Coordinates of C-alpha atoms in Angstrom, one line a residue:
M1 CA 111.5 83.6 116.7
T2 CA 108.9 85.5 118.8
R3 CA 107.9 84.3 122.2
P4 CA 104.6 82.6 122.9
M5 CA 101.7 85.0 123.2
A6 CA 100.8 86.1 126.7
P7 CA 97.7 84.3 128.0
R8 CA 95.7 87.5 128.4
A9 CA 96.3 88.5 124.7
A10 CA 95.7 84.9 123.5
L11 CA 92.3 84.8 125.1
T12 CA 91.4 88.1 123.7
F13 CA 92.5 87.1 120.2
A14 CA 90.5 83.9 120.6
F15 CA 87.4 85.9 121.4
L16 CA 87.9 88.0 118.3
F17 CA 88.2 85.0 116.1
L18 CA 85.1 83.4 117.6
A19 CA 83.2 86.7 117.1
G20 CA 84.3 86.8 113.5
A21 CA 83.3 83.1 113.0
F22 CA 79.8 83.9 114.5
V23 CA 79.3 86.8 112.1
A24 CA 80.5 84.7 109.1
G25 CA 78.2 81.9 110.1
A26 CA 75.2 84.3 110.4
A27 CA 75.9 86.1 107.1
P28 CA 74.4 83.6 104.6
A29 CA 70.9 83.8 106.0
A30 CA 70.8 87.5 105.2
A31 CA 73.3 87.8 102.4
Q32 CA 71.0 89.8 100.1
T33 CA 70.5 92.6 102.6
L34 CA 73.7 92.8 104.6
P35 CA 75.8 95.9 104.0
Y36 CA 79.4 94.7 103.2
A37 CA 82.5 95.6 101.4
I38 CA 85.6 93.8 100.1
G39 CA 88.6 95.3 98.4
A40 CA 92.1 94.6 97.2
G41 CA 94.8 96.2 95.2
G42 CA 98.4 96.6 94.3
G43 CA 100.7 99.6 94.1
Y44 CA 104.3 100.5 93.5
E45 CA 106.2 103.5 95.1
S46 CA 109.7 104.6 94.5
Y47 CA 112.0 107.5 95.6
T48 CA 115.3 108.5 94.0
F49 CA 117.9 110.6 95.8
L50 CA 119.5 113.0 93.4
D51 CA 122.5 113.5 95.7
P52 CA 123.0 109.9 96.8
L53 CA 126.6 110.1 98.1
A54 CA 125.3 112.2 101.1
I55 CA 123.5 109.2 102.6
G56 CA 124.8 106.3 100.5
I57 CA 121.3 105.4 99.1
E58 CA 120.3 105.8 95.5
R59 CA 116.8 104.6 95.5
V60 CA 114.2 103.0 97.8
S61 CA 111.0 101.4 96.5
L62 CA 108.0 99.5 97.9
A63 CA 105.4 97.3 96.3
T64 CA 102.2 96.7 98.4
F65 CA 99.2 94.4 97.9
P66 CA 96.6 95.4 100.5
F67 CA 93.3 93.7 101.2
A68 CA 90.3 94.7 103.4
A69 CA 86.9 93.5 104.2
R70 CA 84.0 94.8 106.2
V71 CA 80.6 93.4 107.1
R72 CA 77.7 94.9 109.1
P73 CA 75.5 92.0 110.2
S74 CA 73.2 94.4 112.1
D75 CA 72.7 98.1 112.7
R76 CA 74.8 97.8 115.9
I77 CA 77.7 95.5 114.9
E78 CA 80.5 96.0 112.3
V79 CA 83.5 93.8 111.8
E80 CA 86.6 94.8 109.8
L81 CA 89.7 92.9 108.6
S82 CA 92.7 94.3 106.8
G83 CA 96.3 93.6 106.0
A84 CA 98.9 93.5 103.2
F85 CA 101.8 91.8 101.6
A86 CA 104.7 94.1 100.9
R87 CA 108.2 94.0 99.4
G88 CA 110.6 96.8 99.9
S89 CA 114.0 97.3 98.3
L90 CA 117.0 99.6 98.7
A91 CA 119.8 100.3 96.3
R92 CA 123.1 101.7 97.7
T93 CA 125.7 103.8 96.0
D94 CA 128.3 101.1 96.5
G95 CA 126.3 98.8 94.2
S96 CA 124.9 96.6 97.0
S97 CA 121.2 96.3 97.7
A98 CA 118.8 95.1 100.5
T99 CA 115.3 93.8 100.4
I100 CA 112.5 92.8 102.8
S101 CA 109.3 91.1 101.9
G102 CA 106.4 89.4 103.7
W103 CA 103.0 89.9 105.2
T104 CA 102.3 92.8 107.6
D105 CA 100.4 92.3 110.8
T106 CA 96.7 91.7 110.2
R107 CA 94.2 94.1 111.8
I108 CA 90.8 92.9 112.9
R109 CA 88.3 95.2 114.6
A110 CA 84.8 94.6 116.0
A111 CA 82.7 97.7 116.7
F112 CA 79.4 97.7 118.7
S113 CA 77.1 100.7 118.5
L114 CA 75.2 101.8 121.6
V115 CA 72.7 104.5 122.6
D116 CA 71.1 104.9 119.2
G117 CA 74.4 105.0 117.5
R118 CA 75.9 107.9 119.5
A119 CA 78.3 105.7 121.4
T120 CA 80.6 102.9 120.1
V121 CA 82.8 100.4 121.7
G122 CA 85.5 98.8 119.6
I123 CA 87.9 95.9 120.1
T124 CA 90.9 95.8 117.9
G125 CA 93.4 92.9 117.5
L126 CA 96.7 93.3 115.7
L127 CA 97.4 89.7 114.8
P128 CA 101.2 88.9 114.6
T129 CA 101.2 87.7 111.0
G130 CA 103.9 90.2 110.0
K131 CA 107.7 89.9 109.7
A132 CA 108.6 91.3 113.1
T133 CA 112.0 89.5 113.3
Q134 CA 114.4 90.9 110.6
T135 CA 118.0 90.7 109.5
A136 CA 120.3 93.7 109.5
D137 CA 119.7 94.4 105.8
E138 CA 115.9 94.1 106.3
V139 CA 116.1 96.5 109.2
A140 CA 117.8 99.0 106.9
V141 CA 115.0 98.9 104.4
A142 CA 112.3 98.9 107.0
G143 CA 113.9 102.0 108.6
V144 CA 113.7 104.0 105.5
V145 CA 110.1 103.0 104.8
A146 CA 109.2 104.1 108.3
S147 CA 110.5 107.6 107.6
D148 CA 108.3 110.5 108.7
L149 CA 109.1 112.5 105.6
L150 CA 108.5 109.9 102.9
P151 CA 104.8 108.8 102.8
F152 CA 104.8 105.0 102.1
R153 CA 101.6 102.9 102.1
I154 CA 102.8 101.0 105.1
S155 CA 105.1 102.0 108.0
N156 CA 106.2 98.6 109.2
W157 CA 106.0 94.9 108.5
G158 CA 105.3 93.7 112.0
T159 CA 105.4 94.7 115.7
G160 CA 104.6 91.4 117.4
G161 CA 100.9 92.0 117.7
G162 CA 98.7 93.7 120.2
I163 CA 95.2 94.3 121.5
G164 CA 93.2 97.5 122.0
L165 CA 89.9 98.8 123.3
N166 CA 88.4 102.0 122.1
T167 CA 85.2 104.0 122.9
T168 CA 83.6 106.9 121.1
L169 CA 80.7 109.3 122.0
A170 CA 79.1 111.7 119.5
V171 CA 76.5 114.3 120.4
P172 CA 75.1 117.5 118.8
V173 CA 75.6 120.7 120.8
R174 CA 74.0 124.0 119.6
G175 CA 74.6 123.4 116.0
F176 CA 78.0 121.6 116.4
G177 CA 78.7 118.0 116.1
L178 CA 81.0 117.0 119.0
G179 CA 82.8 113.7 119.4
V180 CA 85.2 112.2 122.0
S181 CA 87.2 109.0 121.5
A182 CA 89.5 107.3 124.0
G183 CA 91.4 104.1 123.6
Y184 CA 94.2 101.9 125.1
T185 CA 96.4 99.5 123.2
M186 CA 98.7 96.8 124.7
M187 CA 101.6 95.6 122.6
R188 CA 103.2 92.2 122.6
E189 CA 106.9 91.5 122.9
F190 CA 109.0 90.1 120.0
E191 CA 112.6 89.5 118.9
P192 CA 113.4 92.3 116.4
L193 CA 116.8 91.0 115.2
D194 CA 117.3 87.6 113.5
E195 CA 120.9 87.5 114.8
S196 CA 119.9 88.2 118.4
E197 CA 117.6 86.6 121.0
R198 CA 117.0 89.9 122.8
V199 CA 113.3 90.6 123.4
Y200 CA 111.7 94.0 122.7
R201 CA 108.3 95.2 123.8
P202 CA 106.8 98.5 122.6
G203 CA 105.1 100.5 125.3
D204 CA 101.4 100.5 125.7
E205 CA 99.6 103.4 124.1
F206 CA 96.8 105.7 125.4
Q207 CA 94.9 107.8 122.8
L208 CA 92.4 110.6 123.3
R209 CA 90.7 112.6 120.5
I210 CA 88.2 115.4 120.5
A211 CA 86.4 116.4 117.3
A212 CA 84.0 119.1 116.4
D213 CA 82.3 120.0 113.1
R214 CA 79.7 122.5 111.9
T215 CA 77.9 123.2 108.7
F216 CA 77.7 126.8 107.5
G217 CA 75.0 127.6 105.0
S218 CA 74.1 124.8 102.7
A219 CA 77.5 124.0 101.1
V220 CA 80.3 124.6 103.6
K221 CA 81.4 122.4 106.5
G222 CA 84.3 122.9 108.9
S223 CA 85.9 120.4 111.2
L224 CA 88.6 120.3 113.8
V225 CA 90.3 117.3 115.5
L226 CA 92.6 117.5 118.5
G227 CA 94.5 114.4 119.7
L228 CA 96.9 113.2 122.4
R229 CA 98.9 110.0 122.5
R230 CA 100.8 108.9 125.6
Y231 CA 103.1 105.9 125.7
A232 CA 104.6 103.7 128.4
D233 CA 108.3 102.9 128.3
D234 CA 109.6 100.5 125.6
A235 CA 111.3 97.5 127.2
L236 CA 114.3 95.5 126.2
D237 CA 114.6 92.1 127.9
G238 CA 112.1 93.2 130.5
E239 CA 113.9 96.4 131.4
S240 CA 113.0 100.0 130.5
F241 CA 114.9 100.9 127.3
F242 CA 113.2 104.1 125.9
E243 CA 110.9 106.7 127.4
P244 CA 108.8 108.1 124.5
G245 CA 107.6 111.7 124.4
N246 CA 103.9 112.5 124.2
R247 CA 102.4 113.1 120.8
Y248 CA 100.0 115.9 120.2
E249 CA 98.0 116.3 117.0
A250 CA 95.6 118.9 115.5
I251 CA 94.0 119.0 112.1
G252 CA 91.4 121.3 110.6
A253 CA 89.5 121.0 107.4
V254 CA 86.9 122.9 105.3
S255 CA 84.8 121.1 102.7
F256 CA 82.6 122.9 100.2
A257 CA 80.9 122.7 96.9
A258 CA 83.4 123.8 94.2
A259 CA 81.2 123.7 91.2
R260 CA 78.3 121.8 89.7
G261 CA 79.1 118.1 90.2
A262 CA 82.3 118.9 92.1
S263 CA 83.2 119.2 95.8
A264 CA 86.5 120.0 97.5
V265 CA 88.2 119.9 100.9
A266 CA 91.3 121.8 102.1
Y267 CA 93.1 120.8 105.3
L268 CA 96.0 121.8 107.6
G269 CA 97.4 119.7 110.3
V270 CA 100.3 119.5 112.7
Q271 CA 101.8 116.6 114.8
H272 CA 104.3 117.2 117.6
R273 CA 106.3 114.4 119.1
G274 CA 108.0 115.3 122.3
A275 CA 111.7 114.4 123.0
G276 CA 112.3 110.9 124.3
T277 CA 115.1 109.4 126.3
F278 CA 117.1 106.2 125.9
T279 CA 117.2 105.2 129.5
V280 CA 120.3 102.9 129.3
D281 CA 122.7 105.6 128.1
D282 CA 120.6 108.6 129.2
V283 CA 120.7 109.9 125.6
E284 CA 117.9 112.2 124.4
A285 CA 116.0 111.5 121.2
P286 CA 115.0 114.7 119.4
A287 CA 111.6 116.3 119.3
R288 CA 109.8 116.1 115.9
D289 CA 107.2 118.2 114.1
L290 CA 105.2 117.1 111.1
I291 CA 103.1 119.7 109.3
L292 CA 100.6 118.6 106.7
A293 CA 98.6 120.7 104.3
G294 CA 96.7 120.1 101.0
A295 CA 93.5 120.1 99.0
R296 CA 91.4 117.4 97.3
M297 CA 88.5 117.4 94.9
R298 CA 85.7 115.1 93.7
V299 CA 84.6 115.7 90.2
L300 CA 81.9 113.8 88.4
V301 CA 83.1 112.5 85.0
G302 CA 80.5 110.4 83.2
R303 CA 79.8 107.4 85.3
G304 CA 82.9 107.9 87.4
V305 CA 84.5 110.3 89.8
L306 CA 87.8 112.0 89.2
L307 CA 89.9 112.7 92.4
P308 CA 92.8 115.2 92.0
A309 CA 94.8 115.9 95.1
L310 CA 97.7 118.1 96.2
D311 CA 99.4 117.2 99.5
T312 CA 102.5 118.7 101.2
R313 CA 104.4 117.8 104.2
V314 CA 107.2 119.6 106.2
F315 CA 109.2 117.5 108.7
R316 CA 111.3 119.2 111.4
R317 CA 113.6 117.7 114.1
S318 CA 115.1 119.6 117.0
D319 CA 118.6 118.3 115.9
G320 CA 118.1 119.3 112.3
V321 CA 118.9 115.8 111.0
G322 CA 116.8 114.0 108.4
Q323 CA 114.3 116.9 108.0
G324 CA 112.9 118.4 104.9
Y325 CA 109.8 118.9 102.8
L326 CA 107.8 116.9 100.2
A327 CA 105.1 117.8 97.7
D328 CA 102.7 115.2 96.3
L329 CA 100.5 115.7 93.2
G330 CA 98.1 112.9 92.6
L331 CA 95.2 111.8 90.5
S332 CA 92.7 108.9 91.0
L333 CA 89.6 107.7 89.2
E334 CA 86.7 105.8 90.7
W335 CA 85.1 103.9 87.7
P336 CA 82.2 101.4 88.1
V337 CA 82.4 98.2 86.1
R338 CA 79.2 96.2 86.7
S339 CA 79.1 95.6 90.5
W340 CA 82.8 96.5 91.0
T341 CA 84.6 99.8 91.3
L342 CA 88.0 100.2 89.8
V343 CA 90.4 102.8 91.3
P344 CA 93.6 103.5 89.3
T345 CA 96.0 106.0 91.0
L346 CA 99.0 108.0 89.7
R347 CA 101.1 110.3 91.8
T348 CA 104.3 112.3 91.5
R349 CA 106.4 113.5 94.4
F350 CA 109.4 115.8 94.9
G351 CA 111.1 117.5 97.8
K352 CA 114.4 118.2 99.6
V353 CA 116.0 116.5 102.6
L354 CA 118.6 117.9 105.0
F355 CA 120.6 114.7 105.9
W356 CA 122.8 116.5 108.4
E357 CA 124.5 119.9 108.7
G358 CA 126.0 121.0 105.4
E359 CA 124.6 118.0 103.5
D360 CA 121.3 118.1 101.8
G361 CA 119.8 116.8 98.6
F362 CA 116.7 116.6 96.4
V363 CA 114.4 113.6 96.2
R364 CA 111.8 112.7 93.6
G365 CA 109.4 109.8 93.4
G366 CA 106.1 108.5 92.3
E367 CA 103.4 106.0 92.8
I368 CA 101.2 103.9 90.5
G369 CA 98.4 101.6 91.8
L370 CA 95.1 99.9 91.1
A371 CA 92.4 99.0 93.6
V372 CA 89.1 97.2 93.2
R373 CA 86.1 97.4 95.5
L374 CA 82.9 95.5 95.8
G375 CA 80.0 96.1 98.2
G376 CA 77.9 98.8 99.8
L377 CA 80.7 99.9 102.3
R378 CA 84.1 101.3 101.5
P379 CA 86.8 99.0 102.9

């Protein structure tokens, strides 16, 4: 069981719930004019390892049922709520299997616009509704789902909850749109293993992002985002357990009109995670690099929009273990049905993983899903 929430976090969460209740109570009076959005869906992803004996895993799959809602009661206030129910399973080469299922942590965010919309202050609460305490088999499934190489819809079931504050500022400068965002997130302690009462607390996180974009001519727009994340030490039973490395991010994109009734965007990004240190044994965790590239299109088809996409990712570790590449070819369709929008999705994925020196293998997978949306905002 997780420990009781710290008083400071409890008061902040209470504030968020009261703010949400105020918004909900005010909504009926202006229900016809309030911008809002709600959405839900379901999806199934699966990966099969074509050389399973190298790692002892034949297949890993994940079914997710996400939900999201957003309401804008005024021009200056916006409130978001999102979460999911998920079930993951893993089949081993020895015939055994493992599963984990349950709700993920629920995210609630309230954003307040200032200075004619150029500045925003946001408060985010990560409510501990997820399955943070897990058995050994559940940890095995969750660990594969959290892989940097395999892109699953969720990365974890629960982290014990947390609270964060974020501010953004956007200004035009000589034809460029410039933006700066800074935030700080405090995490809550929890007991990660069902068989143990040891308490783990992820380190607090500081985030900084700088973004710039510019329009060239009438149909081309370029953008660049640079980011930095710094983490405090993770703690085990109140003592320093792991010193995380800093994380640096950069992603650039170019969007343009591809043809009549069609637009496209191409992007390239890189994320570098510095080496960390397990302080108890003074063992170094390897540095990691994730390179992302791809292109996406929006094509008008009758009343709907067709969304083809090609995404690739290359993952590298300084020790060479668990690295590889993965290509993703997908197709989605946004189709209006009365006041709703249906979004079916189909994807196929394939790649190669180097499990350790001298042992590698191919992996293939796919995804099928359906989402529904209602309202003037996208959830």
